[in-house]
Amino acid sequence: MSFSAITDGWMLHHAGGDIPASFAAIPAHPIPATVPGVVHTDLLAAGLIPDPYVDDNEALLAWIGHNAWAYETTFTWSPDGETVHDLVAEGLDTVAHVTLNGVEIARTRNQHRTYRWRVDGILREGENRLRVEFASPIAYAREREAVLGERPHSYEHPFNAIRKSACNFGWDWGPALVTSGIWRLIGIDAWSGCRLAAVRPQTGVGGDPRRLRVEVEVQREAAGEVAVRAEVAGSVLEAVVAAEATSAVLEAVIPDAELWWPRGYGAPALSSLVVTAGPDRWEKRIGFRAVEIDTTPDDDGAPFVVRLNGRDVYVRGANWIPEDTFFSRITRERLAERFRDTTDAGMNLLRVWGGGIYESDDFYDLADENGILVWQDFLLACAAYSEDAELWDEFAAEARDNVTRLAPHASLVVWNGGNENIWGWVDWKWRPRLRGATWGEGYYQELFPGVVADLAPATPYSPGSPYGFSRYVHPNDPAHGTTHIWDVWNEVDYDVYRDYRPRFVSEFGFQGPPAWSTLFSVVHDEPADPYGPLMLVHQKAVDGNGKLERGLGSHIAAPRTIDDWHWATQLNQARAVAFGIAHFRSLHPLNQGAIVWQLNDCWPVISWAAVDSHGHRKPLWHALRAVFADRFASFQPREEGLVLALHDDHDDEWTGTVALRRLTLDGVERARVERPVRVAARSAALLEVPEEVRTTEDAAQEVLVAELPGGGRAFWFFAEDPALALDPEPVSVSVRAVDGCYEATAVARAVAKDVTLLVDRVHPAARVDRALVTLLPGESAVFRIDAPAGLDAEAFGRAPVLRSANDLVPVARPALR
């Protein structure tokens, strides 16, 4: 039994549609193609199109999605001793016509499914010709919209009429580079007798993390019993698939199994599960855990508590979008880098958002290995969807396919019906437009929960995000279930986060530009300008740069130069999100988590991401590492006065003495008190700040500092930056090359807020280990910089690489625009 991928000899043909005159050479002859791949990457590799990410090439290449394309290859096959041969396609994007040796095999309409077709009798000894022709996905989506009925959706194209990644048609952080291609493996699967058609292991059955249930489906050539055997953690389970049956269930408690825990709660232990049926063998590492989501109503509304192995897990997470617009370019190595970003920032959950894709096995394997929880959306987002049989049947097959594929993963702890669609039905004026037409409720309340209950009953299901877990509360009511907070960023200042008392925040965020080197590798306005035409190609949010500018509010003075604009908006993004998370954590246990929008980018763009598409950790990432620390404290205003809110998300209690100091900005201590603190493990506490330290003599000249037990600090400035008497040049920096890297030592002569080295401005490959460091007078901090040897080391210690909040203080010069 074997699977042979067909990866060689592929050629790409233009198969129909209009091509701009400037690209007239493209249809003249086929070009070599890479499978897995898509049309854009093949044309790029052949030198026939420019880089789609640069300047306004997105618009220049929009015609590709309006055209038909075909992939064709010849491959050699000879009898191999097996009696059944299936052509298996793990991913066709999207509207495909498949032929083998001139015989039609299938017509497919779903990017998110795996297909299997028996080809015995068509496959022949010697040379075989395989052709996959793709119709224009844009034309198909519009055609089906006309048949199914127009329904509300975001952006230009009717992505809700086709089963293709929604964001591939463009989003407020992504380009409209509409792809076609064989985006996952295709090949011949040869077998005899019987094969394992599906293996669905579930741990945590009945709430016992060591109880394992393995449902096995078999396909066979002829009737007859099939013996099934499973081995894991020293235990053996056996069953028989009866002659008239196609499946069997093996279930037992595995006494020697080690439990799987998310990061911060224990080791993510994995055990090898081997399942055999006749000659076929299936092997996967699984984790033993029991998961539940507690939404039981209480006096404050209804919580959303993730519980693993009987323990409540405070969620510190991020939303995940596809790592590249061209999905076939996403490698395990790139995913591993993003998981390092996730764990290094102290996160414990990634939400795979509903406008993207069901990610590769590599993604979920890495989540299992790193102890990162996965919240998985079904792929519906920001739109109303027809429930006609045409789409219903596709959704049903897609759901069963992907729930089966992902069932073995311990990390997957929530299946979610979709993104913002229930909220859209209630609030976005859909009903007058729909006039009674279906909009997707049947998927969220009937189809998807039924599939999960049938195929993965030990994994919780949520109908949507946001969702209040009652038909009688608003789906985005912060007091019930999950909520999205988007008035901040879109409409109001980020201090409005403090007006919320959310039980669980599954989306919120604030924009900022990517690293300087990332942004200006693709934007070439002369001169550089936040409102330059090419810059705005890489700002997809409606009035995004206007919102960035207004979002500075009273927090940061209007920037004077493009350098200041870049730094000020990056800094403000970091502060806005950190402000929100600090407030949410101060509400624990009322609040049980936050999932920031978003971790990553799919191309170089001004966006909500913490890590840009070139892998640079933005200041936001460094802010997340601080506010997602296991032990965190922040000053918070309350009706009774200023308090120090402490959250101990750790297995040990947090005890010691807090020193509260009111200082001048040049370091003179005006008042000091010490207070004992004791915060129980996985709990929170509020410490009232005494009047002598919370009352300032001069708001422009003073700062309140909390020195925390075990190290760490919290700061409270009595005024916003433009009103503070900040020294505009508060630090001196010395740099030396050491141990294959560089070390920059910053020494403060006055309070220096948010000292940061934008090291990519020296070299695009440079990375630095810390940012947003606030120093008191006389203090120093060492920044470790990984960068190529032979650079001008002193450049790391001077402007525009060296930045702080201090150098944005107002001066008597006109602001930028």
Short mmCIF file of N, CA, C and O in Angstrom, two decimals, residues 3 35-38 71 88-96 98 108 110-117 132 134 180-187 327-328 358 401 405:
data_model
loop_
_atom_site.label_atom_id
_atom_site.label_comp_id
_atom_site.label_asym_id
_atom_site.label_seq_id
_atom_site.Cartn_x
_atom_site.Cartn_y
_atom_site.Cartn_z
N PHE A 3 1.29 5.65 -1.43
CA PHE A 3 0.82 6.85 -2.12
C PHE A 3 1.99 7.43 -2.88
O PHE A 3 3.06 7.67 -2.31
N VAL A 35 3.97 21.82 -8.62
CA VAL A 35 2.82 21.25 -7.91
C VAL A 35 3.32 20.58 -6.64
O VAL A 35 4.22 19.74 -6.72
N PRO A 36 2.80 21.00 -5.46
CA PRO A 36 1.75 21.98 -5.24
C PRO A 36 2.18 23.41 -5.61
O PRO A 36 3.33 23.78 -5.44
N GLY A 37 1.21 24.19 -6.06
CA GLY A 37 1.46 25.57 -6.41
C GLY A 37 0.21 26.22 -6.93
O GLY A 37 -0.87 25.61 -6.96
N VAL A 38 0.34 27.47 -7.37
CA VAL A 38 -0.78 28.20 -7.95
C VAL A 38 -0.27 28.98 -9.16
O VAL A 38 0.94 29.12 -9.36
N TYR A 71 -3.40 22.78 -15.72
CA TYR A 71 -2.16 22.10 -15.35
C TYR A 71 -2.17 20.72 -16.02
O TYR A 71 -3.18 20.01 -15.96
N VAL A 88 -5.91 10.67 -5.83
CA VAL A 88 -6.25 11.45 -4.64
C VAL A 88 -5.74 12.87 -4.83
O VAL A 88 -4.56 13.08 -5.13
N ALA A 89 -6.64 13.83 -4.66
CA ALA A 89 -6.29 15.25 -4.73
C ALA A 89 -6.57 15.87 -3.37
O ALA A 89 -7.72 15.93 -2.94
N GLU A 90 -5.51 16.30 -2.69
CA GLU A 90 -5.68 16.85 -1.34
C GLU A 90 -6.09 18.31 -1.34
O GLU A 90 -6.49 18.83 -0.29
N GLY A 91 -6.00 18.99 -2.50
CA GLY A 91 -6.41 20.38 -2.55
C GLY A 91 -6.41 20.92 -3.96
O GLY A 91 -5.35 21.06 -4.57
N LEU A 92 -7.61 21.20 -4.48
CA LEU A 92 -7.76 21.80 -5.80
C LEU A 92 -8.42 23.17 -5.62
O LEU A 92 -9.50 23.27 -5.04
N ASP A 93 -7.80 24.19 -6.14
CA ASP A 93 -8.24 25.58 -5.96
C ASP A 93 -8.66 26.14 -7.32
O ASP A 93 -7.81 26.61 -8.06
N THR A 94 -9.97 26.18 -7.62
CA THR A 94 -11.09 25.65 -6.86
C THR A 94 -12.05 24.96 -7.83
O THR A 94 -12.55 23.89 -7.55
N VAL A 95 -12.33 25.63 -8.97
CA VAL A 95 -13.34 25.13 -9.91
C VAL A 95 -12.62 24.29 -10.95
O VAL A 95 -12.13 24.78 -11.96
N ALA A 96 -12.54 22.98 -10.70
CA ALA A 96 -11.62 22.12 -11.45
C ALA A 96 -12.36 21.07 -12.28
O ALA A 96 -13.39 20.53 -11.87
N VAL A 98 -11.11 17.52 -13.94
CA VAL A 98 -9.98 16.60 -13.88
C VAL A 98 -10.18 15.51 -14.93
O VAL A 98 -11.24 14.85 -14.97
N THR A 108 -14.88 19.49 -9.69
CA THR A 108 -14.90 19.85 -8.27
C THR A 108 -15.13 21.34 -8.11
O THR A 108 -14.81 22.14 -8.99
N ASN A 110 -14.69 22.87 -4.61
CA ASN A 110 -14.42 23.16 -3.20
C ASN A 110 -12.93 23.07 -2.93
O ASN A 110 -12.34 21.99 -3.04
N GLN A 111 -12.34 24.20 -2.57
CA GLN A 111 -10.91 24.23 -2.24
C GLN A 111 -10.60 23.48 -0.96
O GLN A 111 -9.46 23.04 -0.76
N HIS A 112 -11.56 23.32 -0.08
CA HIS A 112 -11.32 22.87 1.28
C HIS A 112 -11.54 21.37 1.48
O HIS A 112 -11.67 20.92 2.62
N ARG A 113 -11.59 20.59 0.40
CA ARG A 113 -11.84 19.16 0.52
C ARG A 113 -10.72 18.34 -0.10
O ARG A 113 -10.00 18.80 -0.99
N THR A 114 -10.60 17.11 0.39
CA THR A 114 -9.78 16.10 -0.28
C THR A 114 -10.70 15.21 -1.11
O THR A 114 -11.78 14.83 -0.67
N TYR A 115 -10.25 14.89 -2.33
CA TYR A 115 -11.04 14.06 -3.23
C TYR A 115 -10.30 12.76 -3.52
O TYR A 115 -9.08 12.73 -3.60
N ARG A 116 -11.09 11.70 -3.73
CA ARG A 116 -10.54 10.38 -4.05
C ARG A 116 -11.42 9.74 -5.13
O ARG A 116 -12.63 9.64 -4.97
N TRP A 117 -10.77 9.31 -6.24
CA TRP A 117 -11.50 8.70 -7.34
C TRP A 117 -10.77 7.43 -7.77
O TRP A 117 -9.55 7.43 -7.98
N VAL A 132 -5.66 19.00 -15.21
CA VAL A 132 -6.60 19.64 -14.29
C VAL A 132 -6.82 21.06 -14.80
O VAL A 132 -5.89 21.88 -14.79
N PHE A 134 -8.81 24.67 -14.60
CA PHE A 134 -9.49 25.51 -13.61
C PHE A 134 -10.22 26.66 -14.30
O PHE A 134 -9.62 27.42 -15.07
N SER A 180 -5.70 30.20 -8.63
CA SER A 180 -6.14 28.89 -9.09
C SER A 180 -4.93 27.97 -9.07
O SER A 180 -3.80 28.44 -9.30
N GLY A 181 -5.14 26.68 -8.82
CA GLY A 181 -4.01 25.77 -8.87
C GLY A 181 -4.22 24.51 -8.05
O GLY A 181 -5.20 24.37 -7.32
N ILE A 182 -3.26 23.60 -8.22
CA ILE A 182 -3.22 22.37 -7.42
C ILE A 182 -2.40 22.72 -6.17
O ILE A 182 -1.17 22.65 -6.17
N TRP A 183 -3.09 23.14 -5.12
CA TRP A 183 -2.39 23.79 -4.01
C TRP A 183 -1.92 22.82 -2.93
O TRP A 183 -1.13 23.20 -2.07
N ARG A 184 -2.39 21.59 -3.00
CA ARG A 184 -1.88 20.54 -2.13
C ARG A 184 -1.56 19.31 -2.99
O ARG A 184 -1.78 19.32 -4.20
N LEU A 185 -1.06 18.25 -2.38
CA LEU A 185 -0.57 17.11 -3.14
C LEU A 185 -1.67 16.43 -3.97
O LEU A 185 -2.83 16.39 -3.56
N ILE A 186 -1.24 15.85 -5.09
CA ILE A 186 -2.10 15.00 -5.91
C ILE A 186 -1.27 13.78 -6.30
O ILE A 186 -0.06 13.89 -6.52
N GLY A 187 -1.89 12.61 -6.34
CA GLY A 187 -1.12 11.42 -6.67
C GLY A 187 -1.98 10.17 -6.69
O GLY A 187 -3.21 10.22 -6.54
N PHE A 327 -0.89 30.03 -0.67
CA PHE A 327 -0.85 29.05 0.41
C PHE A 327 0.20 27.97 0.19
O PHE A 327 0.75 27.43 1.16
N SER A 328 0.47 27.63 -1.04
CA SER A 328 1.44 26.55 -1.32
C SER A 328 2.85 26.94 -0.92
O SER A 328 3.73 26.07 -0.83
N TYR A 358 -8.45 25.67 6.38
CA TYR A 358 -8.07 24.64 7.33
C TYR A 358 -6.58 24.41 7.10
O TYR A 358 -6.16 24.02 6.00
N ASP A 401 -14.90 16.00 6.24
CA ASP A 401 -13.52 15.78 5.81
C ASP A 401 -12.54 16.38 6.81
O ASP A 401 -11.60 15.72 7.28
N ARG A 405 -9.94 14.81 9.65
CA ARG A 405 -8.49 15.01 9.54
C ARG A 405 -7.90 15.59 10.82
O ARG A 405 -6.80 15.22 11.24
#
